[in-house]
């Protein structure tokens, strides 16, 4: 079993729709959680950190369920520019980041 | 641009050759990380420096791989006797240290081994 698992997609959704990504992690000692965005052939860029109480940044909402070891990302009113791969990332007790394989999102006009 | 920079951006080499990549972190970031990413996968951790000290190495980092950060600033990653399986994007990231562990990535070096 992979340490961080995501649905690989691709998710094909129409512009304006709401899309949700899910992620599970295996190490209960994991301490920090993030969503990164990666455009094709580019480096990953931090989208948002994920806090226990849940957090929102504009159209993006991230939630963490430590009991279920589950992280989610919700994108509302999706834009064409949201098309990218979304990577779920977990940091353990050291500074190493453990990455999911990413979920590809394609927003269609 | 004061972000993380990597050089070269692309490298094509023949099997068996040695290659060296350079990473310049964000100024004053004392943590530096190397990752490898293949198509359709997330990045995989290779190694991590705190200043000039290499504190952790992944099992992925075989004896053919070596990384240095001699003065605690830029870092180099060398691959000796390259194999086709080494073809990947090699990503470098840096973070400030202390309580802020946010990692900022460079554009990567794409290695193709023929």
Tab-separated table of C-alpha atoms in Angstrom:
chain	number	residue	atom	x	y	z
A	1	UNK	CA	0.000	0.000	0.000
A	2	UNK	CA	1.299	3.447	-0.910
A	3	UNK	CA	1.858	5.908	1.926
A	4	UNK	CA	-0.289	8.555	0.233
A	5	UNK	CA	-3.031	7.504	-2.146
A	6	UNK	CA	-5.062	9.577	-4.563
A	7	UNK	CA	-7.472	8.874	-7.374
A	8	UNK	CA	-5.326	9.405	-10.492
A	9	UNK	CA	-8.216	10.752	-12.547
A	10	UNK	CA	-8.376	12.453	-14.906
A	11	UNK	CA	-11.386	14.376	-13.718
A	12	UNK	CA	-13.107	16.049	-16.658
A	13	UNK	CA	-15.477	18.722	-15.408
A	14	UNK	CA	-17.250	21.674	-17.049
A	15	UNK	CA	-16.219	25.191	-16.209
A	16	UNK	CA	-18.107	26.480	-13.180
A	17	UNK	CA	-18.593	23.080	-11.617
A	18	UNK	CA	-17.478	22.043	-8.138
A	19	UNK	CA	-14.873	19.317	-7.942
A	20	UNK	CA	-13.589	17.373	-4.948
A	21	UNK	CA	-10.329	15.494	-4.523
A	22	UNK	CA	-9.722	12.903	-1.851
A	23	UNK	CA	-6.518	11.563	-0.397
A	24	UNK	CA	-5.685	8.972	2.251
A	25	UNK	CA	-2.412	8.529	4.114
A	26	UNK	CA	-1.096	5.536	6.013
A	27	UNK	CA	1.203	7.014	8.669
A	28	UNK	CA	-0.827	8.117	11.665
A	29	UNK	CA	2.208	10.040	12.962
A	30	UNK	CA	2.096	12.421	10.001
A	31	UNK	CA	2.217	15.985	11.190
A	32	UNK	CA	1.600	18.360	8.312
A	33	UNK	CA	-0.519	18.179	5.221
A	34	UNK	CA	-0.529	20.117	1.997
A	35	UNK	CA	-2.046	20.357	-1.441
A	36	UNK	CA	0.325	21.238	-4.257
A	37	UNK	CA	-0.569	22.074	-7.816
A	38	UNK	CA	1.595	21.027	-10.746
A	39	UNK	CA	1.152	22.220	-14.304
A	40	UNK	CA	2.380	20.068	-17.155
A	41	UNK	CA	6.186	19.860	-17.195
A	42	UNK	CA	6.482	22.458	-14.431
A	43	UNK	CA	7.536	22.229	-10.796
A	44	UNK	CA	4.974	21.694	-8.017
A	45	UNK	CA	3.705	24.833	-6.326
A	46	UNK	CA	2.101	25.020	-2.921
A	47	UNK	CA	-1.637	25.545	-3.203
A	48	UNK	CA	-2.495	25.436	0.470
A	49	UNK	CA	-1.624	23.869	3.770
A	50	UNK	CA	-4.317	21.763	5.423
A	51	UNK	CA	-5.199	22.436	9.040
A	52	UNK	CA	-7.130	20.260	11.468
A	53	UNK	CA	-9.947	22.769	11.665
A	54	UNK	CA	-10.239	22.972	7.896
A	55	UNK	CA	-9.302	26.050	5.935
A	56	UNK	CA	-10.486	28.029	2.972
A	57	UNK	CA	-8.703	30.197	0.448
A	58	UNK	CA	-11.065	31.800	-2.021
A	59	UNK	CA	-12.639	29.048	-4.108
A	60	UNK	CA	-10.503	26.363	-2.455
A	61	UNK	CA	-11.396	24.508	0.741
A	62	UNK	CA	-9.185	21.909	2.391
A	63	UNK	CA	-10.201	19.535	5.160
A	64	UNK	CA	-8.373	17.011	7.306
A	65	UNK	CA	-9.796	14.048	9.185
A	66	UNK	CA	-7.033	12.645	11.354
A	67	UNK	CA	-9.151	9.787	12.687
A	68	UNK	CA	-9.799	8.502	9.174
A	69	UNK	CA	-6.395	9.661	7.859
A	70	UNK	CA	-8.154	11.450	5.058
A	71	UNK	CA	-7.580	14.808	3.358
A	72	UNK	CA	-9.823	16.562	0.881
A	73	UNK	CA	-9.693	19.528	-1.462
A	74	UNK	CA	-12.794	21.206	-2.838
A	75	UNK	CA	-12.681	23.624	-5.753
A	76	UNK	CA	-15.808	25.694	-6.321
A	77	UNK	CA	-16.746	27.570	-9.489
A	78	UNK	CA	-13.895	25.925	-11.382
A	79	UNK	CA	-12.004	27.950	-13.977
A	80	UNK	CA	-10.179	26.828	-17.097
A	81	UNK	CA	-6.958	27.881	-15.374
A	82	UNK	CA	-7.576	25.311	-12.623
A	83	UNK	CA	-6.621	22.558	-15.075
A	84	UNK	CA	-3.546	20.925	-13.557
A	85	UNK	CA	-2.474	17.955	-11.477
A	86	UNK	CA	-3.256	18.250	-7.762
A	87	UNK	CA	-0.848	16.505	-5.430
A	88	UNK	CA	-1.646	15.506	-1.863
A	89	UNK	CA	1.434	15.780	0.345
A	90	UNK	CA	2.111	14.598	3.875
A	91	UNK	CA	5.061	15.425	6.104
A	92	UNK	CA	6.181	12.935	8.682
A	93	UNK	CA	8.199	13.354	11.844
A	94	UNK	CA	11.249	14.455	9.848
A	95	UNK	CA	11.155	17.102	7.136
A	96	UNK	CA	10.630	14.674	4.310
A	97	UNK	CA	7.502	15.160	2.202
A	98	UNK	CA	5.617	12.091	1.032
A	99	UNK	CA	3.663	12.696	-2.162
A	100	UNK	CA	0.651	11.136	-3.724
A	101	UNK	CA	0.804	10.424	-7.437
A	102	UNK	CA	-1.552	13.327	-8.114
A	103	UNK	CA	-5.005	13.718	-9.593
A	104	UNK	CA	-5.257	15.276	-13.013
A	105	UNK	CA	-8.018	17.845	-13.446
A	106	UNK	CA	-9.254	19.000	-16.832
A	107	UNK	CA	-11.711	21.875	-16.916
A	108	UNK	CA	-13.709	22.081	-20.130
A	109	UNK	CA	-15.345	25.247	-21.452
B	1	UNK	CA	14.027	36.277	-9.594
B	2	UNK	CA	14.961	35.169	-6.064
B	3	UNK	CA	13.361	31.734	-6.209
B	4	UNK	CA	15.067	28.364	-6.302
B	5	UNK	CA	17.104	27.929	-9.466
B	6	UNK	CA	18.426	24.766	-11.064
B	7	UNK	CA	20.947	24.197	-13.776
B	8	UNK	CA	20.815	22.775	-16.370
B	9	UNK	CA	17.111	22.677	-17.142
B	10	UNK	CA	17.565	19.774	-19.534
B	11	UNK	CA	20.291	17.170	-19.881
B	12	UNK	CA	20.569	14.412	-22.450
B	13	UNK	CA	23.324	11.906	-21.891
B	14	UNK	CA	24.388	8.467	-22.976
B	15	UNK	CA	24.186	5.490	-20.681
B	16	UNK	CA	27.307	5.149	-18.583
B	17	UNK	CA	28.163	8.844	-18.502
B	18	UNK	CA	28.330	10.933	-15.332
B	19	UNK	CA	26.105	13.969	-14.881
B	20	UNK	CA	26.022	16.742	-12.285
B	21	UNK	CA	23.137	19.061	-11.478
B	22	UNK	CA	23.229	22.255	-9.499
B	23	UNK	CA	20.621	23.819	-7.234
B	24	UNK	CA	20.700	27.328	-5.802
B	25	UNK	CA	18.164	27.657	-2.976
B	26	UNK	CA	16.357	30.782	-1.899
B	27	UNK	CA	18.846	32.963	-0.096
B	28	UNK	CA	19.109	32.208	3.622
B	29	UNK	CA	17.015	29.041	3.414
B	30	UNK	CA	18.988	26.573	5.456
B	31	UNK	CA	17.162	23.418	4.364
B	32	UNK	CA	17.591	21.956	0.906
B	33	UNK	CA	15.959	18.872	-0.566
B	34	UNK	CA	16.370	16.780	-3.686
B	35	UNK	CA	13.483	14.843	-5.214
B	36	UNK	CA	13.033	12.754	-8.330
B	37	UNK	CA	9.828	12.651	-10.334
B	38	UNK	CA	8.871	10.298	-13.135
B	39	UNK	CA	5.900	10.667	-15.458
B	40	UNK	CA	2.560	10.120	-13.758
B	41	UNK	CA	4.043	9.961	-10.284
B	42	UNK	CA	4.523	12.400	-7.475
B	43	UNK	CA	8.031	13.465	-6.483
B	44	UNK	CA	10.087	10.944	-4.497
B	45	UNK	CA	12.391	12.139	-1.749
B	46	UNK	CA	16.107	11.571	-2.370
B	47	UNK	CA	18.034	13.514	0.239
B	48	UNK	CA	17.949	16.493	2.589
B	49	UNK	CA	20.488	18.999	3.911
B	50	UNK	CA	20.370	21.228	6.928
B	51	UNK	CA	23.006	23.835	6.081
B	52	UNK	CA	25.996	21.783	4.872
B	53	UNK	CA	25.047	18.605	6.712
B	54	UNK	CA	23.343	15.833	4.772
B	55	UNK	CA	20.893	14.579	7.362
B	56	UNK	CA	18.888	12.015	5.488
B	57	UNK	CA	19.189	9.865	2.386
B	58	UNK	CA	16.505	7.762	0.785
B	59	UNK	CA	17.049	4.123	-0.101
B	60	UNK	CA	16.414	5.338	-3.660
B	61	UNK	CA	19.789	7.046	-3.534
B	62	UNK	CA	22.044	4.246	-4.724
B	63	UNK	CA	25.826	4.317	-4.523
B	64	UNK	CA	25.888	5.937	-7.947
B	65	UNK	CA	24.214	9.044	-6.536
B	66	UNK	CA	25.977	11.618	-4.406
B	67	UNK	CA	24.890	15.014	-3.207
B	68	UNK	CA	26.849	17.803	-1.594
B	69	UNK	CA	26.220	21.197	-0.132
B	70	UNK	CA	29.742	22.246	0.766
B	71	UNK	CA	29.155	25.765	2.025
B	72	UNK	CA	25.571	25.448	3.072
B	73	UNK	CA	24.347	27.398	0.062
B	74	UNK	CA	24.134	25.753	-3.372
B	75	UNK	CA	24.006	21.989	-3.745
B	76	UNK	CA	25.084	19.537	-6.417
B	77	UNK	CA	23.650	16.134	-7.259
B	78	UNK	CA	25.916	13.799	-9.213
B	79	UNK	CA	24.870	10.583	-10.896
B	80	UNK	CA	27.678	8.288	-11.946
B	81	UNK	CA	27.422	5.652	-14.667
B	82	UNK	CA	23.918	6.743	-15.637
B	83	UNK	CA	21.312	4.141	-16.521
B	84	UNK	CA	18.154	4.523	-18.591
B	85	UNK	CA	16.132	4.145	-15.405
B	86	UNK	CA	17.677	7.377	-14.121
B	87	UNK	CA	15.678	9.339	-16.696
B	88	UNK	CA	13.412	11.617	-14.679
B	89	UNK	CA	12.858	15.169	-13.523
B	90	UNK	CA	15.181	16.048	-10.650
B	91	UNK	CA	13.629	18.668	-8.409
B	92	UNK	CA	15.309	20.771	-5.769
B	93	UNK	CA	13.446	22.555	-3.001
B	94	UNK	CA	14.416	24.764	-0.094
B	95	UNK	CA	12.723	25.821	3.111
B	96	UNK	CA	13.512	28.489	5.677
B	97	UNK	CA	13.936	26.221	8.663
B	98	UNK	CA	12.580	26.694	12.130
B	99	UNK	CA	8.830	26.448	12.374
B	100	UNK	CA	8.268	27.219	8.706
B	101	UNK	CA	8.732	24.021	6.755
B	102	UNK	CA	7.102	25.194	3.538
B	103	UNK	CA	9.170	23.853	0.662
B	104	UNK	CA	9.661	25.967	-2.442
B	105	UNK	CA	10.607	24.156	-5.604
B	106	UNK	CA	12.941	24.997	-8.434
B	107	UNK	CA	11.988	24.387	-12.085
B	108	UNK	CA	13.771	21.033	-12.127
B	109	UNK	CA	16.370	19.401	-14.325
B	110	UNK	CA	14.959	16.955	-16.835
B	111	UNK	CA	17.414	14.109	-17.438
B	112	UNK	CA	17.155	11.811	-20.426
B	113	UNK	CA	19.517	8.863	-20.551
B	114	UNK	CA	19.787	7.305	-24.015
